[in-house]
Tab-separated table of C-alpha atoms and ligand atoms in Angstrom:
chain	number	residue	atom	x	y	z
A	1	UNK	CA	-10.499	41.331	8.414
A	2	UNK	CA	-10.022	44.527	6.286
A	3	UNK	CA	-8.118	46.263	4.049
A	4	UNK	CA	-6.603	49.903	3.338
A	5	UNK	CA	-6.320	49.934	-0.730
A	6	UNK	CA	-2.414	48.715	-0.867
A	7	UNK	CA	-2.036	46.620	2.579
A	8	UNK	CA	-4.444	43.669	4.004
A	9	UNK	CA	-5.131	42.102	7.508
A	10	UNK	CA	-6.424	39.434	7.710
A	11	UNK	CA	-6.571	36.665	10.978
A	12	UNK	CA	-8.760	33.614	11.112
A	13	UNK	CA	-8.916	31.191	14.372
A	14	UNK	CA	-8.295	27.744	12.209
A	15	UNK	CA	-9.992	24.939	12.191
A	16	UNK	CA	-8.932	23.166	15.379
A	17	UNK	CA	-7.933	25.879	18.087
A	18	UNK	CA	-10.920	27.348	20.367
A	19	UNK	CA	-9.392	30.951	20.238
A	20	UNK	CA	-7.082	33.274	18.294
A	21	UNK	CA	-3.489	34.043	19.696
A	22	UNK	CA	-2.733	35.831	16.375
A	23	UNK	CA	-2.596	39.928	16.353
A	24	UNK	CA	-2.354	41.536	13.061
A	25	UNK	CA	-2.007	45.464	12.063
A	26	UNK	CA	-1.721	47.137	8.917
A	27	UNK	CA	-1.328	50.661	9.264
A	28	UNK	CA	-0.132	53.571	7.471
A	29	UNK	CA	3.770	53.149	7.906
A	30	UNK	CA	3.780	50.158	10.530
A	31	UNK	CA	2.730	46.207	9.544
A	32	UNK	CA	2.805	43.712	12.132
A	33	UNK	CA	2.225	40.338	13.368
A	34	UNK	CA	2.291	39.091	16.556
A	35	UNK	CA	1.275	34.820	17.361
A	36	UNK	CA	0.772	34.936	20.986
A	37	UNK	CA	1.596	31.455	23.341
A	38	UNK	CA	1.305	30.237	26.746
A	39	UNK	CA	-1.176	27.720	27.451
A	40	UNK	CA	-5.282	27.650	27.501
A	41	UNK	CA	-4.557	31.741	28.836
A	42	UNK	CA	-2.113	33.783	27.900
A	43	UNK	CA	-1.335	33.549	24.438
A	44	UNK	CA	-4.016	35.826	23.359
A	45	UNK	CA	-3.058	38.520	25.981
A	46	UNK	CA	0.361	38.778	25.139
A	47	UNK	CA	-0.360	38.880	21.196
A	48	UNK	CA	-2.865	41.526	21.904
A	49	UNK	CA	-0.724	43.607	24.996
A	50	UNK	CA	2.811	43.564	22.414
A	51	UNK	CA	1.138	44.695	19.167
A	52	UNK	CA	-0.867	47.291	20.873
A	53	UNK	CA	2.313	48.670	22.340
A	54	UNK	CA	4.208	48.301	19.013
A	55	UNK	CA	1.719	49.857	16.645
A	56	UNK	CA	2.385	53.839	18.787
A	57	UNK	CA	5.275	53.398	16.808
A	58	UNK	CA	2.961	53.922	13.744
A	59	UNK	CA	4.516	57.515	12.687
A	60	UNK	CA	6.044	59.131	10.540
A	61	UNK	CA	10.178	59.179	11.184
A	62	UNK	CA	13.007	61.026	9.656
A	63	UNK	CA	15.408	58.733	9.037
A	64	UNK	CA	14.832	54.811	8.136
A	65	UNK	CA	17.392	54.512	11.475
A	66	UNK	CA	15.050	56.259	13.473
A	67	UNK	CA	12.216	54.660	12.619
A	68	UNK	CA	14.474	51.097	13.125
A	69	UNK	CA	15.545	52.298	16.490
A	70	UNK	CA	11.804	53.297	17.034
A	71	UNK	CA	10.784	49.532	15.862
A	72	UNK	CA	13.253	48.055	18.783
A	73	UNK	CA	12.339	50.602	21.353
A	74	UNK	CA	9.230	49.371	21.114
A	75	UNK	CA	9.373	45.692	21.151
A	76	UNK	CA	11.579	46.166	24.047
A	77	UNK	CA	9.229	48.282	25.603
A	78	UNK	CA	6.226	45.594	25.100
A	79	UNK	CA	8.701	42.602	26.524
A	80	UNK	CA	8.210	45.128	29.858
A	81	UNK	CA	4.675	45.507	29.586
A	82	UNK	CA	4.361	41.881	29.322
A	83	UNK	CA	6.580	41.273	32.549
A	84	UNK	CA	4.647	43.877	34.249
A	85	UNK	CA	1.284	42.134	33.069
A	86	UNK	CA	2.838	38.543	34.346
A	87	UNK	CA	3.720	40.152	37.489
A	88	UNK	CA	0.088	41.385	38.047
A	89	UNK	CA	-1.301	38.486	36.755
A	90	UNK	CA	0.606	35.204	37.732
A	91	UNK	CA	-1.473	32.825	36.325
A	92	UNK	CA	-0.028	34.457	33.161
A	93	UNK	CA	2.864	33.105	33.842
A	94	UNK	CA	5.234	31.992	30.598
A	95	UNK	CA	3.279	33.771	28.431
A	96	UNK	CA	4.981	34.949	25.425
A	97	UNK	CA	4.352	36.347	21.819
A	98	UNK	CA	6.291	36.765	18.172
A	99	UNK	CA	6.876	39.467	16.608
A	100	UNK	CA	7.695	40.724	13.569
A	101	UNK	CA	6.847	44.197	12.255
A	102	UNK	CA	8.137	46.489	9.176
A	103	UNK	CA	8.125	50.219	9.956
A	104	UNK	CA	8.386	51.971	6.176
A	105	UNK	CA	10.144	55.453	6.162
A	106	UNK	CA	10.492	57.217	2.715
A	107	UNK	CA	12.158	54.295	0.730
A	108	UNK	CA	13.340	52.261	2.919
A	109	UNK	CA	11.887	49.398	5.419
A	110	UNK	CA	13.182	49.168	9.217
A	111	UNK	CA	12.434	45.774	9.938
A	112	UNK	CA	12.049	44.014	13.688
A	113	UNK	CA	11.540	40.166	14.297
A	114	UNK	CA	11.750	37.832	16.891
A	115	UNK	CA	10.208	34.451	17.130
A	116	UNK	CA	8.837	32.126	14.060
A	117	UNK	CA	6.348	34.500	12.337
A	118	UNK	CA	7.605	35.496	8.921
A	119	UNK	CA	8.588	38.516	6.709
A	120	UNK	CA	8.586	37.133	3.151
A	121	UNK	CA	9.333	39.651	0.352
A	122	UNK	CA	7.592	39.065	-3.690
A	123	UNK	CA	10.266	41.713	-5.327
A	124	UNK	CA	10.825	40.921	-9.371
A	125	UNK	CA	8.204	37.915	-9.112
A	126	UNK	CA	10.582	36.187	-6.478
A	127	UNK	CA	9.867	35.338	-3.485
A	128	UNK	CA	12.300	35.672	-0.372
A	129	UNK	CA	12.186	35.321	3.309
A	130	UNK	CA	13.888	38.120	4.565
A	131	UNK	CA	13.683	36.717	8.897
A	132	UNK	CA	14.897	34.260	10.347
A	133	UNK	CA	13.159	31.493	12.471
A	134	UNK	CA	14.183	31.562	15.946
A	135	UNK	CA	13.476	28.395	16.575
A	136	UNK	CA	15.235	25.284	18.168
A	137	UNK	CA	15.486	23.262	14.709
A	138	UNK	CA	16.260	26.590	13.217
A	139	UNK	CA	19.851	26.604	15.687
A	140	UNK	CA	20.432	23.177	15.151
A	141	UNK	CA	20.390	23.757	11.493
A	142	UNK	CA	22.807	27.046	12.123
A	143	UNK	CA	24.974	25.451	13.848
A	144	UNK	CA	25.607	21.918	11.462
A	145	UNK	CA	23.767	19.747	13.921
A	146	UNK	CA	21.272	18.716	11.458
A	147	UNK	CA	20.171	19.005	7.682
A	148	UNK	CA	17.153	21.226	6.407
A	149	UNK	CA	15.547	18.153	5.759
A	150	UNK	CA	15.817	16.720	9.341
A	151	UNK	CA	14.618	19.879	10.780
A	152	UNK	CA	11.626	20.179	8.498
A	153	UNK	CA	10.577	16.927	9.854
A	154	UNK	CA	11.765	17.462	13.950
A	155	UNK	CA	9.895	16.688	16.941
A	156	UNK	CA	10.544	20.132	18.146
A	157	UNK	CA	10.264	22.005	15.210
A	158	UNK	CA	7.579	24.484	17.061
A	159	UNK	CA	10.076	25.266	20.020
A	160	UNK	CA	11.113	28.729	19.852
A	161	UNK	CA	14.411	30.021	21.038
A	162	UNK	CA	13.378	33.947	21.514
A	163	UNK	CA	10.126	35.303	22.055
A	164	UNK	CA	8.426	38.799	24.191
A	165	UNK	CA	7.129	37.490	26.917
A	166	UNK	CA	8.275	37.180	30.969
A	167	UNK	CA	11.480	35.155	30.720
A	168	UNK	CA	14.081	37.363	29.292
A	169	UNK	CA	14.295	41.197	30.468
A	170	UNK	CA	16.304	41.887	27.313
A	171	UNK	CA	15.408	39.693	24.719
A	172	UNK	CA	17.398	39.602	21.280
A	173	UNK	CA	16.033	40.977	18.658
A	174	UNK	CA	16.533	40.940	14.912
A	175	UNK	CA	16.481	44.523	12.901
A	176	UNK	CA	17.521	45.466	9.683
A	177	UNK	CA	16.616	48.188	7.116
A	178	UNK	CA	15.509	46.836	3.331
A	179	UNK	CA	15.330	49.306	0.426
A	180	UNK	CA	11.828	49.367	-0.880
A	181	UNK	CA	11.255	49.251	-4.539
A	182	UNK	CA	7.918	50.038	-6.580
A	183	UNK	CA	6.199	46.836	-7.032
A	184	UNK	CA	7.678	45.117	-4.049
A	185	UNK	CA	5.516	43.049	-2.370
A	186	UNK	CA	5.211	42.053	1.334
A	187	UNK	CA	3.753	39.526	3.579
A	188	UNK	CA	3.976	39.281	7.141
A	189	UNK	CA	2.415	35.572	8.368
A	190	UNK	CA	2.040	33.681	11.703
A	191	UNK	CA	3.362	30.126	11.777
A	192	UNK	CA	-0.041	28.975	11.187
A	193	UNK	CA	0.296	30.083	6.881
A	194	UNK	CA	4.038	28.775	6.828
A	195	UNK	CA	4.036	26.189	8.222
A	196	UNK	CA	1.097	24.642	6.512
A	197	UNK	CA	1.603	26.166	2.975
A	198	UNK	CA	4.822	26.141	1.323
A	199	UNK	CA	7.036	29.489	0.065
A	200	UNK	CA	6.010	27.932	-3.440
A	201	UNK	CA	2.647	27.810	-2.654
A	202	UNK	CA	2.963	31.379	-1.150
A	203	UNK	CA	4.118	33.072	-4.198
A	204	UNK	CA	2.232	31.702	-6.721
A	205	UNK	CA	-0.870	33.059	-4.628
A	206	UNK	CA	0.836	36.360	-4.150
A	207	UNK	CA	1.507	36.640	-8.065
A	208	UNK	CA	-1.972	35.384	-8.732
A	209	UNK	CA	-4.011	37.984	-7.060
A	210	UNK	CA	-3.310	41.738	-7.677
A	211	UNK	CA	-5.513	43.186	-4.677
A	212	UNK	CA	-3.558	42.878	-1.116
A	213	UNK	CA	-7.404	41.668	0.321
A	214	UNK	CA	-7.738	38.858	-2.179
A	215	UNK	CA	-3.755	37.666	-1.952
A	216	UNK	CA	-4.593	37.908	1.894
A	217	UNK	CA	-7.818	36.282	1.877
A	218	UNK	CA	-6.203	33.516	-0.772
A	219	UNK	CA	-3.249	32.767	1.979
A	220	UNK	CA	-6.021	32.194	4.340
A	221	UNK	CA	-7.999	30.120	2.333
A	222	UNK	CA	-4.598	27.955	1.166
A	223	UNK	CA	-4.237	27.029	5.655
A	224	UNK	CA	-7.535	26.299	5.776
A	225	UNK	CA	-7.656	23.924	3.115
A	226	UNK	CA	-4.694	22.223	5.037
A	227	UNK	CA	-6.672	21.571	7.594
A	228	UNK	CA	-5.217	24.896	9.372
A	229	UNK	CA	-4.676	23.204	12.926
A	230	UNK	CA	-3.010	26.361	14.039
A	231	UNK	CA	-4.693	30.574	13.915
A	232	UNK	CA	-3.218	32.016	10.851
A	233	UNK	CA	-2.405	35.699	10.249
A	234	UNK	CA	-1.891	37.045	7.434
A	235	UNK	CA	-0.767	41.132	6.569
A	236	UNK	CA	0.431	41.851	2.634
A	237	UNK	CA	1.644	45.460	1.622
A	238	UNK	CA	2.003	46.570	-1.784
A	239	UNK	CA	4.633	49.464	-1.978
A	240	UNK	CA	3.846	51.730	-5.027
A	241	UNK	CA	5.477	55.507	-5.803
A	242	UNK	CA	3.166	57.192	-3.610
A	243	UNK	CA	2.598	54.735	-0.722
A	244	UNK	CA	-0.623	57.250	0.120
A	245	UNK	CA	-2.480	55.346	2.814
A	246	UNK	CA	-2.291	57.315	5.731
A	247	UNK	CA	-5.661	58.608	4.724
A	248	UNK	CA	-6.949	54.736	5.083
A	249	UNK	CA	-7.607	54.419	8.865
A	250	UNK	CA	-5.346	51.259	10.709
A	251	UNK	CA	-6.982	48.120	10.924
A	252	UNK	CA	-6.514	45.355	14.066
A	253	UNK	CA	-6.809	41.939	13.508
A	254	UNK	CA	-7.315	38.589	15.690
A	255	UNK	CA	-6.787	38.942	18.797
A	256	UNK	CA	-5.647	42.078	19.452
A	257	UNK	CA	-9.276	43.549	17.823
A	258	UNK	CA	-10.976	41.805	20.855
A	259	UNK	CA	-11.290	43.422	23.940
A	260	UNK	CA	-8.507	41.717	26.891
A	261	UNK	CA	-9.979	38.833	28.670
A	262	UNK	CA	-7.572	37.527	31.690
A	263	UNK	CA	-10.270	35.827	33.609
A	264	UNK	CA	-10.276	32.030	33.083
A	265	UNK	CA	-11.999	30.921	29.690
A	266	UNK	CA	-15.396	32.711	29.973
A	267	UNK	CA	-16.347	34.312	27.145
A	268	UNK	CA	-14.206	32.613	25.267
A	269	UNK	CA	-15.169	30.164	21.675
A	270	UNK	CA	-15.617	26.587	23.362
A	271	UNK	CA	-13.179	24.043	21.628
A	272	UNK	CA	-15.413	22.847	18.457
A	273	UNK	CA	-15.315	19.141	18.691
A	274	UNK	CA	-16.443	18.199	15.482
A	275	UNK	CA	-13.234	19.973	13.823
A	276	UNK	CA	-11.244	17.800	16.156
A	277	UNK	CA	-12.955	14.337	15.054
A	278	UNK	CA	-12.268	15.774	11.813
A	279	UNK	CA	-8.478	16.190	11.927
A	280	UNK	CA	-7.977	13.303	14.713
A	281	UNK	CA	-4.295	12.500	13.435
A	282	UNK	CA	-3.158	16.370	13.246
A	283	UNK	CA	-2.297	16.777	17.051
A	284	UNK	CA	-2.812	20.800	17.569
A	285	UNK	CA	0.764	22.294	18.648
A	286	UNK	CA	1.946	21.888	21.335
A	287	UNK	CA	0.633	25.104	23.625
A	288	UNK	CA	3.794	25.832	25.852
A	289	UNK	CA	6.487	26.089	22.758
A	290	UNK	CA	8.821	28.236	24.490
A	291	UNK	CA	12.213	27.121	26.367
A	292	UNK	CA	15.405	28.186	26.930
A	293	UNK	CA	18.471	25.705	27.017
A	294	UNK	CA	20.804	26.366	29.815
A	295	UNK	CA	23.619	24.996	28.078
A	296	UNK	CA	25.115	23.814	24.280
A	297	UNK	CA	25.193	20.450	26.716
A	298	UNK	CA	21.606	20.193	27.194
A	299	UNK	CA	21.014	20.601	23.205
A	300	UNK	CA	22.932	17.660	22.453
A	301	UNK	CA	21.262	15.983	25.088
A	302	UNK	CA	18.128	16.693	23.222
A	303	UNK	CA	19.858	15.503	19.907
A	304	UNK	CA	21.240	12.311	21.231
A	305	UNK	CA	17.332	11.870	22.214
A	306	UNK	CA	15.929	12.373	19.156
A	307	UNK	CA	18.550	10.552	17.365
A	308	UNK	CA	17.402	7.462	20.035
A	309	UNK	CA	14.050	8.024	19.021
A	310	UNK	CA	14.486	8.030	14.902
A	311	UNK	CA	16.875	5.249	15.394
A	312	UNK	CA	14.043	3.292	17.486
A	313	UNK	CA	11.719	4.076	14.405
A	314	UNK	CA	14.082	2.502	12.084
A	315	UNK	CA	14.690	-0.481	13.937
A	316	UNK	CA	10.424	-1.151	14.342
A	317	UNK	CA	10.389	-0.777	10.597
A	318	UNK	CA	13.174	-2.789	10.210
A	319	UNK	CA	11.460	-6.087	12.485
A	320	UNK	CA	8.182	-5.048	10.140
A	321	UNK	CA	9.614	-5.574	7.516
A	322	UNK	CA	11.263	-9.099	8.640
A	323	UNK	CA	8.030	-10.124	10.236
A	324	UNK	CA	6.355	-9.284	6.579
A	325	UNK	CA	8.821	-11.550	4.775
A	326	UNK	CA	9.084	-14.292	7.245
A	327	UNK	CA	5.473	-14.531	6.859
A	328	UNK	CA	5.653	-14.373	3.112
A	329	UNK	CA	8.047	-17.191	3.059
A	330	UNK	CA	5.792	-19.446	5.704
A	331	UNK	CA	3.231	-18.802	3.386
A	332	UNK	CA	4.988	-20.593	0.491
A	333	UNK	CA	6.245	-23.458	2.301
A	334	UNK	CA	3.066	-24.336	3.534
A	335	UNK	CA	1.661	-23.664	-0.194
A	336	UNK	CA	4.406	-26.262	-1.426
A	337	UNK	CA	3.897	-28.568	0.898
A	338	UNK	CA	0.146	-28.722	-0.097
A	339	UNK	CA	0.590	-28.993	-3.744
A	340	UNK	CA	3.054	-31.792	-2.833
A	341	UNK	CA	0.089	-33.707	-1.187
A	342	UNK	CA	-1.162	-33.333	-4.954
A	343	UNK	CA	-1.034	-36.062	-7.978
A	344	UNK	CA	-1.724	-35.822	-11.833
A	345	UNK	CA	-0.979	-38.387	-14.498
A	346	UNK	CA	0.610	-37.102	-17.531
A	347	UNK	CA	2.861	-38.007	-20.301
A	348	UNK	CA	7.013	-38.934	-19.270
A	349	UNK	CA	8.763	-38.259	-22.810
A	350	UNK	CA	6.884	-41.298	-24.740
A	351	UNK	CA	5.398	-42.982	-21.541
A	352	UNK	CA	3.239	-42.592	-18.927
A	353	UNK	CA	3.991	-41.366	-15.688
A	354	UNK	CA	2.836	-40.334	-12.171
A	355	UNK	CA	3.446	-36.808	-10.957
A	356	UNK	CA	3.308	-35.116	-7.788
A	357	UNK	CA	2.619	-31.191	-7.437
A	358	UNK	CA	0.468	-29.567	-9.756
A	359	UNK	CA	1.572	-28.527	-13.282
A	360	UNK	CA	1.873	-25.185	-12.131
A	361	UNK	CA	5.264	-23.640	-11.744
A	362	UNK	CA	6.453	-20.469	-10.167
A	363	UNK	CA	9.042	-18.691	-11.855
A	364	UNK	CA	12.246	-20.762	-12.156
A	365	UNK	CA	10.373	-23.237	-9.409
A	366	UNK	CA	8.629	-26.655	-10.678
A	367	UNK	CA	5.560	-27.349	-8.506
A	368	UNK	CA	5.743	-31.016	-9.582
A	369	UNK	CA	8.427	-34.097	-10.048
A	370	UNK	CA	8.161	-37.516	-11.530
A	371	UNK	CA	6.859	-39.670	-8.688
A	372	UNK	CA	6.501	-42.777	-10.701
A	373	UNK	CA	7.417	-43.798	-14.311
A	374	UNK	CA	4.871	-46.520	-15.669
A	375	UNK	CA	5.698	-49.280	-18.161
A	376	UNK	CA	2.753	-47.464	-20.638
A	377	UNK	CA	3.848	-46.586	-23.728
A	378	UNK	CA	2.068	-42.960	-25.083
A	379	UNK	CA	1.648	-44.891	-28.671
A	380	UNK	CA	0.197	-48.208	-27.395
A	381	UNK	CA	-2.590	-46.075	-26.376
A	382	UNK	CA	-6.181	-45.042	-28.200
A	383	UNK	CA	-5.027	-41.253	-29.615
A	384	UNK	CA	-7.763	-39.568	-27.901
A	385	UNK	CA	-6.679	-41.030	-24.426
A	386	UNK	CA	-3.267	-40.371	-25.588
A	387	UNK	CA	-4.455	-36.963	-25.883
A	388	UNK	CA	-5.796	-36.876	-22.619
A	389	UNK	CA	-2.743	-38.134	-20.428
A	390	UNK	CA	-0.878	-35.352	-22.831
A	391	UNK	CA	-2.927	-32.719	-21.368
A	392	UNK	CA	-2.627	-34.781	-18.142
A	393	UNK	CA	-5.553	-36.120	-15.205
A	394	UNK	CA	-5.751	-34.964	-12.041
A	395	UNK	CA	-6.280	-37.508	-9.376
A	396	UNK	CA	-7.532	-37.301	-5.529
A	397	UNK	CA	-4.854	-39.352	-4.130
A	398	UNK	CA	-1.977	-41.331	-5.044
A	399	UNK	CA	-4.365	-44.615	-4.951
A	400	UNK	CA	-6.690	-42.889	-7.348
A	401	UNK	CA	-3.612	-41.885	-9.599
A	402	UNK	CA	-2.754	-45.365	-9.805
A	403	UNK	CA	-6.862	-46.209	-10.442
A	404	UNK	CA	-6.300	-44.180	-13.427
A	405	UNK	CA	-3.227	-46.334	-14.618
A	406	UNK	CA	-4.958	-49.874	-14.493
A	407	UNK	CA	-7.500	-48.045	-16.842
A	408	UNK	CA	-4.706	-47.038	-19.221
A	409	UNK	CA	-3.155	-50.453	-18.762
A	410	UNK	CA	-6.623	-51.325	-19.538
A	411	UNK	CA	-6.722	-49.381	-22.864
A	412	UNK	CA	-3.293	-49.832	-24.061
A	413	UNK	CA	-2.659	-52.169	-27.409
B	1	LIG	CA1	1.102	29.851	15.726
């Protein structure tokens, strides 16, 4: 974690994963992040092998397309290094890392991305996300397959499409070159800030803290209070008139800032149970993200699956639900049938009468009927028993019900 004045890097494990994949840099003309996969080992390596190729690229270049062309070269050059590494070390194998990196020269931005880490740009107190994701939802969406909405919620959402790493000796990659404008603000972020905090989130944090540190430290803070299941990386740059921080010496982040560990897990942070127990229902992402689909065949293959799948959900809900209301309704019958087990004596218009039910009723549902009318007259009796049989008697049984009538027989005139 540090800072140069006008740019901030900043790279924190999480709360659930036992080491950091994430590489940061914020240097004088070159930004990057890099979130590293590839099982238990790997991940790190590759995070740490790409960005430290990418950041010789840190220089000063003539032309914004120079330094763009620069950018590529070099991401190129650190898919090789990372073939080369896998080739050297095969239980590397299927490592791969994201990248995305902003190279400033004069007033412009070359830009390079590949993968699911994030530029975002805060320009006129808006803020915009200048890459794309390259991952599997992110094609589906592309390409009308599914909504927004569907992807945001996907079983593969973490599947990437394109990453640096040992599968593809030319890997596509997305450049550009932004204008920069005084005031504009940057942020470069792993998966682990956005896809745990949203762009809302994001930019009121950016707008609320002035110093690049704080709004990086802040960002941090926001994925750990999530619960931050996944390393988060973090890099902001401020652009002002003079951009003057090549004086400021470059500062390496996560796992880059280590020194390279292929051997097994020795040395290594041991997976911290207690963060686990904490978090037991946020399953930690899935470590070996990366594929490539042969064919547009196998992707709707994958569709039709999860389409299965969501249907399936809908269909459990659906005999829930039933199961919920048949139970609800057994419930009733049985409580009608015991209230019909039930007799008062009350008042029939002017007589006397036998009821069964209780006096109860639910809604538009009587709990009770006449079960008897009785040849007692309400006047022919003493008024305070009268007013008793008005407010009616409850009885045990039938037999005592009709107990209680001999006695008003009894009483009556
Ligand atoms: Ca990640």
């Amino acid at each position: 974690m540090a800072t140069s004045g006008k740019s901030a890097a900043v790279s924190h494990v999480g709360k659930i994963r036992a080491n950091n994949q994430d590489s940061g840099y914020a240097g004088t003309q070159l930004f990057v992040v890099a979130d590293g996969m590839g099982g238990h080992a790997g991940g790190d390596v590759a995070s740490a092998i790409a960005l430290k190729r990418i950041i010789e690229a840190d220089r000063v270049f003539a032309s914004a397309d120079d330094a763009q062309f620069a950018l590529q070269s070099s991401l190129t050059a650190a898919n090789t290094m990372l073939a080369e590494t896998v080739f050297e070390h095969p239980e590397l194998t299927g490592m791969g890392t994201t990248v995305s990196a902003i190279l400033r020269s004069g007033d412009k931005i070359a830009i390079a991305h590949i993968g699911d880490s994030r530029i975002y740009l805060l320009r006129d107190g808006q803020l915009k996300q200048i890459t794309a994701d390259h991952t599997f939802v992110q094609r589906l969406v592309d390409s009308g397959r599914i909504t927004p909405e569907e992807a945001a919620v996907h079983p593969r959402r973490s599947v990437l499409m394109r990453v640096l790493g040992d599968v593809d000796a030319a890997p596509e990659i997305d450049t550009t070159v932004y204008d920069l404008k005084p005031g504009d603000r940057w942020l470069l972020c792993s998966d682990g800030l956005s896809s745990y905090v949203s762009d809302d989130r994001i930019e009121a944090v950016l707008k609320a803290n002035p110093g690049a540190r704080d709004a990086g430290d802040r960002l941090v803070k926001e994925s750990l209070d999530q619960g931050a299941p996944d390393n988060v990386t973090v890099v902001v740059v401020d652009v002002d008139e003079t951009w003057d921080s090549a004086s400021v010496p470059p500062v390496i982040v996560g796992s880059a800032a280590l020194p390279l560990t292929f051997e097994g897990e020795s040395g290594r942070r041991p997976l911290r149970l207690p963060a686990l127990l904490l978090h037991p229902l946020k399953s930690t992402q899935q470590e070996d993200s990366h594929f490539e689909p042969e064919s547009d065949e196998y992707l709707d293959e994958l569709i039709l699956e999860d389409r299965r799948r969501a249907r399936n959900r809908r269909i459990g809900w659906l005999v829930g639900v039933a199961l919920i209301v048949i139970a609800i309704i057994l419930a009733l019958f049985l409580g009608y049938r015991w209230t019909q087990t039930l007799y008062y004596v009350g008042a029939n218009g002017q007589s006397v009468a036998i009821y069964r039910g209780i006096q109860q009723n639910i809604g538009p549902f009587s709990l009770h009927s006449v079960y008897e009318n009785k040849a007692i007259k309400l006047s022919d009796l003493p008024s305070y028993t009268r007013k008793t049989v008005q407010d009616t008697i409850s009885a045990k049984d039938l037999k005592d019900a009709e107990r209680i009538i001999e006695r008003l027989s009894d009483a009556a005139k």
